[in-house]
Amino acid sequence: MIQSFCPKGEILVIDDTNANLKLISDFLVQSGFEVRIAKSGFQALKLLEDVSPDLILLDVMMPKMDGFETCIHLKAWDKTKDIPVIFMTAMTDLAKPENKVKGLTLGAVDYISKPIQLDELLARIRIHLQLRSLTQQLQKQKDLLDSIFNESADAIFLVDPETGLITECNQRAVELFEAASKDELLNIEGQTLQKEYFSPKKLNSIWDEIEIKGFWSVELEYITKKGNLFWGNLAVKQIKVADQTMNLVRVTDITKRKQAEEELRQSEARERKKSKELELTLKQLKNTQTQLIQSEKMSSLGRMVAGIAHEINNPTSFIYGNLNHAKQYFRELLSLIGLYQKIYPNPTPEIQHLTQEIDLEFVMKDWSKLMKSMQVGAERISEIVRSLQNFCKLNEAEIKPVDIHQEIDNTLLLLQNKLKSERVSEVGGDRVVHSAIEVIKDYGKLPPITCYASQLNQVFMNLLCNAIDALENQLPPRTITITTQAINSKQPTTNNQQPITDKIFIRISDNGQGMTEEVLQQIFEPFFTTKPVGNGTGLGLAISHQIVEEKHRGQIRCVSVPGQGTEFSVEIPVNLTDSIL
């Protein structure tokens, strides 16, 4: 901003007449100026070696060196060339046009005639001091702008919006575009510096946007005068230059940033690839770990079941085999007691006392029930042992046809204790009895399924155990529904035109609390569990997923709605050998 003018300053008065020097200097001092005087041009030049006045009043008519010659020296000297000079001369001299023209030509800024009118003198001095001050400030601003313009780290152009021609540019533009000189960039169309031209339609839209918003920017690839490419950020802003609208164009070299972005993009791509590879490797390791755990678990279970079956079967067979003998012995003893009572209707007091003590009449009525109960219990033990053997079948690793319904029933038999158990809890201060879980079977007509039976049994066990756990705190009624269905998707190949069943569905659902979407997304992940620490390994569903999808080429899915329950659906091929082939 141009500062307001302060009228005070230092003035040098050069005149060979003492009266004029005194008159002018006294007046200027009274007006607030600092005044220095010289009586000749030689004296003035000597004085100016040490001082730099703001303005010089110079008499034209002086001996030896007149005012014109003195002015020539002043304007030739760098130190004094910019100091405004006002000639003082008589009216007769001023009346000669050639003198006035000569003085102005030599660099004087004004003339004032003698005799001096002091008020006029003061006015002219103030005007020229103000003009000098303004000129100095403008020069400073120009120097500052030139410095900013030329020292800018960005290439700067002035472009005529009508013609698109470059009218001015800074030194950085010369360097960035590898031009031999500024002239090589002036008066050429700005688009010639771009790798690709804008289409006329695009160019019109750019100018329209600049006219509306006054600003536009984009990242472009440029080509230098030497044919080298670089990336630049182009920013265009409309400005006014001497009442003419111009486009101020700034190009910032962003090549290093673009290279860094490309390197980062490639690095991120490499890292994503590595991450995917690591993720795949981790998944494979987890699957391997799961398989090892499953194999070890099933192997241990198989050894345990084999031992239990052997240990239980022997005494069970002994008990079951002797029940008929025991019944026969009881019948014979009871016949003997009846005979004694018939022959000796009046037993001794000792016999009567023992008869009453053992409640012989009750024993004679209850013994058959007791024997039948023992027989049922022995048969139940045998049935449980057979279910355990059928469940594991570790000695039957080959694929074989099985009855899926029988396999599910075997699993349910092993879970009877958990299904039938009742528990009591308090809900809102009230005592609530959680009744046994009801299992609803909706079995469809299924053909024999060729599969790994023991592995599918493990899937059923995992799904049913999860359903039971989900109903632990559920208010009555507590139900698990098992649905099976045959899927006929193959075209008939026989004359009877009957559809061919090639897949089956098994759905196991409960009416528990359900799962959130967040939990649902993770349930098949190895080691993921929502159970308290120590109550679950987090491997059950992961193993089930692997058995169904990898071993049996099927699908296992889960649908759950919080507050409504959960349903697991298993789809497997009827003939696994066909699926593998």
XYZ file of C-alpha atoms in Angstrom:
581
model
C 0.000 0.000 0.000
C 1.296 3.522 -0.868
C 1.960 5.502 2.302
C 0.561 9.031 2.842
C 3.071 11.782 2.022
C 5.003 13.591 4.775
C 5.931 17.101 3.538
C 9.139 17.412 5.585
C 12.467 16.590 3.954
C 15.938 17.830 3.062
C 16.340 20.398 0.231
C 19.519 21.617 -1.452
C 19.340 25.217 -2.778
C 21.958 26.159 -5.405
C 22.197 29.864 -6.297
C 25.067 32.313 -6.734
C 23.045 35.167 -5.180
C 23.235 35.423 -1.383
C 19.930 37.260 -1.104
C 18.098 34.510 -2.936
C 19.774 31.823 -0.837
C 18.810 33.551 2.406
C 15.243 34.272 1.331
C 14.558 30.738 0.142
C 16.411 28.889 2.919
C 14.807 30.930 5.706
C 11.349 30.310 4.266
C 11.895 26.579 3.823
C 13.322 26.200 7.342
C 10.237 27.985 8.725
C 8.116 25.572 6.657
C 9.715 22.587 8.409
C 12.360 21.528 5.912
C 16.028 20.884 6.477
C 17.979 23.103 4.061
C 21.479 22.955 2.652
C 22.907 25.682 0.363
C 25.575 25.883 -2.350
C 26.708 29.003 -4.240
C 27.872 27.208 -7.354
C 27.561 24.030 -9.303
C 31.046 22.927 -8.252
C 30.241 23.511 -4.564
C 26.982 21.613 -4.939
C 28.602 18.565 -6.504
C 31.204 18.530 -3.728
C 28.491 18.775 -1.072
C 26.490 15.976 -2.670
C 29.312 13.549 -2.046
C 28.247 13.484 1.610
C 24.513 14.246 1.535
C 21.487 12.996 -0.406
C 18.738 15.666 -0.406
C 15.145 14.885 -1.305
C 14.922 17.773 -3.826
C 17.265 20.313 -5.481
C 16.404 23.950 -6.304
C 18.869 24.901 -9.048
C 19.471 28.411 -10.431
C 19.945 28.406 -14.190
C 22.096 31.512 -14.602
C 25.343 30.954 -12.661
C 28.977 31.761 -13.608
C 31.499 29.126 -14.739
C 29.003 26.212 -14.456
C 25.402 27.171 -15.155
C 22.365 25.272 -14.050
C 22.078 23.279 -17.262
C 25.613 21.941 -16.976
C 25.148 21.250 -13.276
C 21.977 19.300 -14.095
C 23.869 17.249 -16.650
C 26.344 16.202 -13.931
C 23.521 15.449 -11.487
C 21.654 13.182 -13.909
C 24.851 11.406 -14.929
C 25.680 10.488 -11.341
C 23.925 7.351 -10.010
C 23.741 8.831 -6.539
C 21.804 11.924 -7.674
C 20.120 10.961 -10.926
C 16.777 10.245 -9.275
C 16.682 13.450 -7.136
C 14.045 15.819 -8.576
C 15.494 19.122 -9.843
C 13.482 22.354 -10.096
C 15.082 25.101 -12.146
C 14.864 28.700 -10.870
C 15.272 31.397 -13.512
C 14.137 34.880 -14.454
C 10.930 35.391 -16.421
C 12.954 36.542 -19.430
C 14.883 33.265 -19.502
C 11.736 31.239 -18.929
C 10.055 33.051 -21.770
C 12.456 31.429 -24.185
C 10.873 28.074 -25.130
C 14.217 26.547 -26.025
C 15.460 27.076 -22.458
C 12.418 25.388 -20.935
C 12.646 22.484 -23.368
C 16.366 22.172 -22.740
C 15.917 22.042 -18.980
C 13.176 19.445 -19.105
C 15.170 17.442 -21.612
C 18.140 17.420 -19.254
C 15.958 15.850 -16.526
C 14.455 18.754 -14.569
C 10.983 18.133 -13.245
C 9.805 21.769 -13.120
C 10.603 25.456 -13.543
C 9.873 28.332 -11.190
C 10.376 31.939 -12.201
C 12.112 34.734 -10.362
C 11.284 36.697 -8.437
C 10.267 33.721 -6.351
C 6.700 33.494 -5.125
C 7.198 31.648 -1.843
C 3.735 30.099 -1.641
C 4.073 28.831 -5.197
C 7.523 27.508 -4.390
C 6.227 25.644 -1.348
C 3.374 24.141 -3.347
C 5.663 22.960 -6.137
C 8.155 21.497 -3.643
C 5.422 19.570 -1.842
C 4.002 18.254 -5.121
C 7.365 16.994 -6.350
C 8.363 15.553 -2.983
C 5.071 13.671 -2.913
C 5.596 12.509 -6.479
C 9.094 11.337 -5.577
C 7.805 9.514 -2.506
C 5.078 7.837 -4.525
C 7.532 6.957 -7.275
C 9.886 5.386 -4.738
C 7.085 3.367 -3.196
C 5.881 2.222 -6.600
C 9.414 1.236 -7.513
C 9.733 -0.747 -4.313
C 6.489 -2.523 -5.045
C 7.604 -3.188 -8.601
C 10.931 -4.533 -7.374
C 9.083 -6.703 -4.835
C 6.687 -8.044 -7.450
C 9.538 -8.627 -9.874
C 11.399 -10.478 -7.145
C 8.351 -12.617 -6.316
C 7.641 -13.167 -9.999
C 11.173 -14.203 -10.913
C 12.171 -15.927 -7.672
C 8.998 -18.041 -7.504
C 9.511 -21.801 -7.315
C 6.658 -22.149 -9.831
C 6.564 -21.253 -13.511
C 4.320 -18.206 -13.972
C 2.821 -17.023 -17.259
C 0.566 -14.191 -18.353
C -1.745 -15.483 -21.084
C -4.084 -13.492 -23.286
C -7.503 -15.146 -22.861
C -8.575 -14.066 -26.329
C -5.665 -15.563 -28.241
C -4.234 -18.061 -25.743
C -0.779 -16.609 -26.368
C 1.838 -16.207 -23.629
C 2.655 -12.509 -23.166
C 4.998 -12.764 -20.160
C 6.734 -15.419 -18.076
C 9.232 -15.634 -15.246
C 12.710 -17.137 -15.070
C 11.426 -20.325 -13.447
C 9.267 -20.935 -16.541
C 12.372 -20.691 -18.709
C 14.163 -23.207 -16.480
C 11.253 -25.621 -16.022
C 10.418 -25.799 -19.720
C 14.119 -25.920 -20.676
C 13.883 -22.896 -23.000
C 16.952 -21.165 -24.361
C 15.546 -17.810 -23.225
C 12.315 -16.114 -22.271
C 11.758 -15.154 -25.918
C 11.373 -18.826 -26.806
C 8.252 -18.979 -24.620
C 6.666 -15.632 -25.463
C 3.984 -15.248 -28.118
C 3.356 -18.996 -28.365
C 0.120 -20.776 -27.520
C 0.205 -22.166 -23.979
C -1.240 -25.517 -25.051
C 1.862 -26.246 -27.142
C 3.668 -26.920 -23.861
C 1.194 -29.680 -22.920
C 1.681 -33.313 -23.849
C -1.915 -33.484 -25.034
C -4.069 -30.655 -26.348
C -7.482 -29.891 -24.902
C -10.344 -30.488 -27.293
C -12.159 -27.312 -28.418
C -15.177 -28.355 -26.348
C -13.037 -28.925 -23.260
C -11.171 -25.675 -23.815
C -14.422 -23.722 -24.056
C -15.690 -25.295 -20.824
C -12.408 -24.351 -19.099
C -12.649 -20.716 -20.180
C -16.318 -20.635 -19.147
C -15.411 -21.968 -15.697
C -12.596 -19.426 -15.367
C -14.955 -16.587 -16.310
C -17.568 -17.784 -13.809
C -15.337 -18.778 -10.893
C -12.240 -16.815 -11.754
C -10.102 -19.899 -11.099
C -9.389 -23.367 -12.494
C -6.746 -26.036 -11.829
C -5.774 -29.475 -13.079
C -2.814 -31.868 -13.124
C -1.256 -32.278 -16.577
C 1.746 -33.825 -18.233
C 3.969 -31.260 -19.989
C 6.706 -31.468 -22.587
C 9.749 -29.173 -22.424
C 11.468 -27.455 -25.338
C 14.026 -30.271 -25.225
C 11.310 -32.926 -25.463
C 11.428 -34.101 -21.846
C 8.201 -34.918 -19.990
C 7.216 -33.809 -16.494
C 4.050 -33.566 -14.421
C 2.732 -30.155 -13.419
C -0.167 -28.724 -11.459
C -1.792 -26.082 -13.657
C -3.649 -23.257 -11.883
C -5.323 -20.460 -13.849
C -6.729 -17.264 -12.331
C -8.159 -14.205 -14.013
C -6.564 -10.871 -13.119
C -6.747 -7.268 -14.314
C -3.625 -5.736 -15.878
C -4.054 -2.056 -16.876
C -7.803 -2.518 -17.392
C -7.160 -5.629 -19.486
C -8.292 -9.078 -18.391
C -5.432 -11.571 -18.378
C -5.010 -15.163 -17.264
C -2.365 -15.665 -14.612
C -1.109 -19.210 -15.132
C 0.972 -21.067 -12.553
C 2.624 -24.423 -13.261
C 4.016 -26.302 -10.249
C 6.412 -29.155 -10.886
C 4.847 -32.215 -9.200
C 6.937 -34.863 -10.975
C 8.559 -36.105 -7.765
C 5.201 -36.314 -6.049
C 3.737 -38.247 -8.986
C 6.719 -40.583 -8.971
C 6.310 -41.054 -5.219
C 2.578 -41.743 -5.683
C 3.324 -44.295 -8.407
C 5.986 -45.933 -6.266
C 3.533 -45.951 -3.353
C 0.820 -47.439 -5.571
C 3.173 -50.173 -6.754
C 4.365 -50.741 -3.204
C 0.784 -50.990 -1.958
C -0.009 -53.417 -4.782
C 2.997 -55.533 -3.798
C 1.998 -55.389 -0.138
C -1.588 -56.320 -0.982
C -0.289 -59.260 -2.978
C 1.969 -60.298 -0.105
C -0.900 -59.821 2.327
C -3.149 -62.037 0.229
C -0.404 -64.639 -0.001
C 0.147 -64.495 3.755
C -3.604 -64.640 4.340
C -3.849 -67.692 2.090
C -0.858 -69.285 3.810
C -2.372 -68.550 7.224
C -5.686 -70.009 6.138
C -3.927 -73.119 4.862
C -2.003 -73.389 8.129
C -5.215 -72.996 10.112
C -6.904 -75.628 7.950
C -3.946 -77.939 8.447
C -4.030 -77.263 12.172
C -7.758 -77.905 12.213
C -7.285 -81.142 10.313
C -4.553 -82.273 12.694
C -6.680 -81.401 15.708
C -9.661 -83.150 14.140
C -7.625 -86.226 13.266
C -6.060 -86.406 16.716
C -9.393 -85.744 18.373
C -11.190 -88.397 16.372
C -8.298 -90.811 16.808
C -8.349 -90.300 20.583
C -12.117 -90.552 20.611
C -11.987 -93.713 18.573
C -9.483 -95.348 20.908
C -11.526 -94.274 23.907
C -14.798 -95.530 22.387
C -13.219 -98.811 21.407
C -11.968 -99.285 24.949
C -15.270 -98.252 26.503
C -17.226 -100.479 24.136
C -15.010 -103.415 24.966
C -15.120 -102.794 28.725
C -18.881 -102.227 28.755
C -19.820 -104.971 26.339
C -18.233 -107.755 28.422
C -20.084 -107.145 31.702
C -23.227 -106.135 29.824
C -23.192 -109.396 27.900
C -22.590 -111.259 31.166
C -25.522 -109.491 32.840
C -27.805 -109.832 29.837
C -26.894 -113.481 29.353
C -27.638 -114.360 33.005
C -30.956 -112.537 33.237
C -32.919 -115.494 31.874
C -31.212 -117.805 34.360
C -31.966 -115.373 37.161
C -35.614 -115.270 36.161
C -35.757 -119.057 36.117
C -34.096 -119.246 39.551
C -36.570 -116.719 40.953
C -39.535 -118.669 39.575
C -38.246 -121.897 41.133
C -37.572 -120.225 44.508
C -41.025 -118.678 44.487
C -42.557 -122.083 43.648
C -40.676 -123.604 46.543
C -41.871 -120.853 48.917
C -45.459 -121.440 47.728
C -45.123 -125.150 48.358
C -43.767 -124.530 51.884
C -46.680 -122.206 52.642
C -49.157 -124.809 51.384
C -47.718 -127.710 53.356
C -46.886 -125.713 56.467
C -49.616 -123.088 56.714
C -48.566 -122.310 60.290
C -44.879 -121.413 60.213
C -42.766 -120.862 63.293
C -42.569 -117.380 64.880
C -39.058 -116.933 63.503
C -40.241 -117.600 59.915
C -43.249 -115.310 60.345
C -41.000 -112.511 61.641
C -38.574 -112.799 58.677
C -41.484 -112.977 56.218
C -42.826 -109.705 57.509
C -39.376 -108.075 57.672
C -38.514 -108.742 53.980
C -42.100 -108.070 52.867
C -42.267 -111.406 51.070
C -45.633 -110.670 49.524
C -44.287 -107.485 47.833
C -41.123 -109.250 46.642
C -43.242 -112.001 45.047
C -45.281 -109.392 43.159
C -42.364 -107.032 42.215
C -39.663 -109.479 41.156
C -40.898 -109.699 37.544
C -40.896 -105.922 37.222
C -37.387 -105.815 38.678
C -36.101 -108.390 36.207
C -37.774 -106.614 33.289
C -36.222 -103.317 34.370
C -32.780 -104.959 34.520
C -33.305 -106.357 31.042
C -34.347 -102.955 29.648
C -31.311 -101.338 31.297
C -28.932 -103.884 29.798
C -30.501 -103.427 26.370
C -30.143 -99.640 26.784
C -26.442 -100.008 27.589
C -25.951 -102.146 24.500
C -27.829 -99.613 22.375
C -25.636 -96.737 23.653
C -22.471 -98.703 22.945
C -23.668 -99.463 19.400
C -24.466 -95.738 18.889
C -20.980 -94.782 20.029
C -19.468 -97.303 17.642
C -21.673 -96.126 14.786
C -20.924 -92.476 15.565
C -17.158 -92.806 15.349
C -16.639 -95.640 12.847
C -12.937 -94.834 12.891
C -12.214 -98.207 11.428
C -14.435 -97.338 8.450
C -12.529 -94.540 6.718
C -13.821 -95.563 3.313
C -16.815 -93.976 1.641
C -19.945 -96.087 2.105
C -23.729 -95.712 1.785
C -25.525 -94.851 5.022
C -28.980 -93.932 6.257
C -28.731 -90.263 7.175
C -31.782 -90.453 9.420
C -30.212 -93.305 11.360
C -27.008 -91.313 11.757
C -28.925 -88.296 13.068
C -30.895 -90.510 15.464
C -27.659 -92.044 16.759
C -26.347 -88.581 17.491
C -29.588 -87.594 19.243
C -29.372 -90.730 21.358
C -25.938 -89.663 22.617
C -27.344 -86.232 23.472
C -30.448 -87.462 25.289
C -29.096 -86.459 28.685
C -28.573 -82.823 27.564
C -31.895 -82.720 25.718
C -33.985 -84.078 28.606
C -32.308 -82.179 31.454
C -34.356 -79.501 33.176
C -32.975 -76.424 34.922
C -34.360 -73.700 37.170
C -33.512 -69.994 36.921
C -34.862 -66.671 38.107
C -36.262 -64.218 35.570
C -37.368 -60.858 36.937
C -37.466 -62.283 40.441
C -39.667 -65.194 39.374
C -38.620 -68.827 39.532
C -38.718 -70.313 36.022
C -38.396 -74.020 35.218
C -36.709 -74.644 31.861
C -38.297 -77.812 30.593
C -36.638 -80.419 28.429
C -35.820 -79.483 24.828
C -38.321 -80.824 22.323
C -36.834 -82.271 19.131
C -39.134 -82.024 16.126
C -38.217 -84.364 13.282
C -39.481 -83.539 9.829
C -37.749 -86.257 7.842
C -38.258 -86.472 4.112
C -37.825 -89.545 1.970
C -34.096 -89.901 1.361
C -32.096 -92.479 -0.547
C -28.944 -93.977 1.005
C -26.143 -91.414 1.021
C -22.615 -92.365 -0.008
C -20.356 -90.409 2.341
C -17.851 -90.424 5.214
C -20.348 -91.369 7.910
C -18.226 -90.700 10.985
C -17.343 -87.236 9.716
C -20.984 -86.328 9.004
C -21.865 -87.592 12.484
C -19.354 -85.124 13.840
C -21.084 -82.334 11.871
C -24.471 -83.332 13.291
C -23.000 -83.497 16.793
C -21.502 -79.996 16.485
C -24.681 -78.433 15.087
C -26.952 -80.095 17.650
C -24.643 -79.198 20.560
C -24.633 -75.565 19.417
C -28.427 -75.603 19.218
C -28.669 -77.037 22.733
C -26.247 -74.405 24.059
C -28.275 -71.663 22.354
C -31.387 -72.824 24.239
C -29.710 -73.016 27.649
C -31.249 -69.790 28.965
C -34.243 -69.752 26.639
C -37.725 -69.617 28.185
C -40.112 -72.459 27.327
C -40.943 -73.753 24.827
C -37.453 -74.831 23.764
C -37.406 -76.634 20.441
C -34.928 -77.972 17.895
C -36.317 -78.793 14.466
C -34.518 -81.199 12.123
C -35.694 -81.201 8.515
C -34.381 -83.367 5.679
C -35.250 -83.056 2.021
C -34.220 -84.663 -1.249
C -33.308 -82.369 -4.167
C -34.128 -83.639 -7.630
C -32.068 -81.585 -10.032
C -30.884 -84.146 -12.588
C -32.879 -84.999 -15.667
C -34.307 -88.549 -15.740
C -32.316 -91.104 -17.709
C -34.709 -94.048 -17.438
C -37.921 -94.841 -19.249
C -40.056 -94.269 -16.173
C -39.099 -90.597 -16.354
C -38.639 -90.373 -12.598
C -36.480 -87.426 -11.455
C -33.084 -88.336 -10.050
C -32.149 -87.245 -6.538
C -28.594 -85.969 -6.561
C -28.509 -83.786 -3.413
C -30.042 -83.711 0.037
C -30.696 -80.909 2.493
C -30.421 -81.213 6.273
C -31.671 -78.226 8.263
C -31.156 -77.943 12.016
C -32.848 -74.925 13.599
C -33.532 -73.685 17.119
C -35.732 -70.991 18.623
C -32.933 -69.476 20.720
C -31.661 -65.897 20.906
C -29.979 -65.917 17.498
C -26.730 -64.181 16.505
C -25.751 -60.706 15.399
C -24.465 -60.095 11.873
C -20.983 -59.458 13.272
C -20.891 -62.875 14.966
C -22.487 -64.554 11.945
C -19.633 -63.396 9.718
C -17.057 -65.200 11.883
C -18.694 -68.433 13.020
C -16.803 -70.652 10.549
C -13.417 -69.119 11.423
C -11.096 -71.494 13.321
C -10.874 -70.768 17.074
C -13.705 -68.222 17.008
C -16.114 -68.767 19.895
C -18.625 -66.744 21.881
C -18.507 -69.156 24.799
C -16.657 -68.369 28.040
C -13.008 -69.342 28.263
C -12.694 -73.076 28.840
C -16.159 -73.892 27.491
C -15.333 -74.126 23.810
C -12.377 -74.506 21.442
C -13.893 -72.556 18.550
C -13.150 -75.474 16.206
C -16.541 -77.210 15.976
C -18.056 -75.152 13.153
C -14.699 -74.705 11.396
C -14.295 -78.489 11.289
C -17.926 -78.892 10.186
C -17.377 -76.389 7.375
C -14.299 -78.278 6.219
C -16.036 -81.677 6.382
C -19.079 -80.514 4.402
C -17.426 -78.274 1.792
C -14.002 -79.861 1.305
C -14.541 -83.521 2.125
C -18.101 -83.854 0.773
C -18.140 -81.121 -1.908
C -21.239 -79.660 -0.308
C -22.309 -76.413 1.279
C -23.034 -75.366 4.854
C -24.863 -72.105 5.507
C -26.231 -70.296 8.529
C -29.146 -67.889 8.841
C -29.763 -66.177 12.168
C -31.961 -63.346 13.381
C -31.375 -61.915 16.869
C -34.291 -62.814 19.111
C -35.740 -65.340 16.654
C -33.286 -68.207 16.414
C -30.728 -69.819 14.155
C -30.850 -72.301 11.274
C -27.924 -74.266 9.851
C -28.458 -75.880 6.454
C -26.224 -78.614 5.060
C -26.340 -79.570 1.381
C -24.384 -82.633 0.281
C -24.407 -84.824 -2.825
C -26.147 -88.167 -2.636
C -23.145 -89.945 -4.126
C -19.839 -88.488 -3.009
C -17.868 -90.597 -5.477
C -19.717 -88.941 -8.382
C -19.014 -85.516 -6.903
C -15.298 -86.243 -6.544
C -15.092 -87.565 -10.099
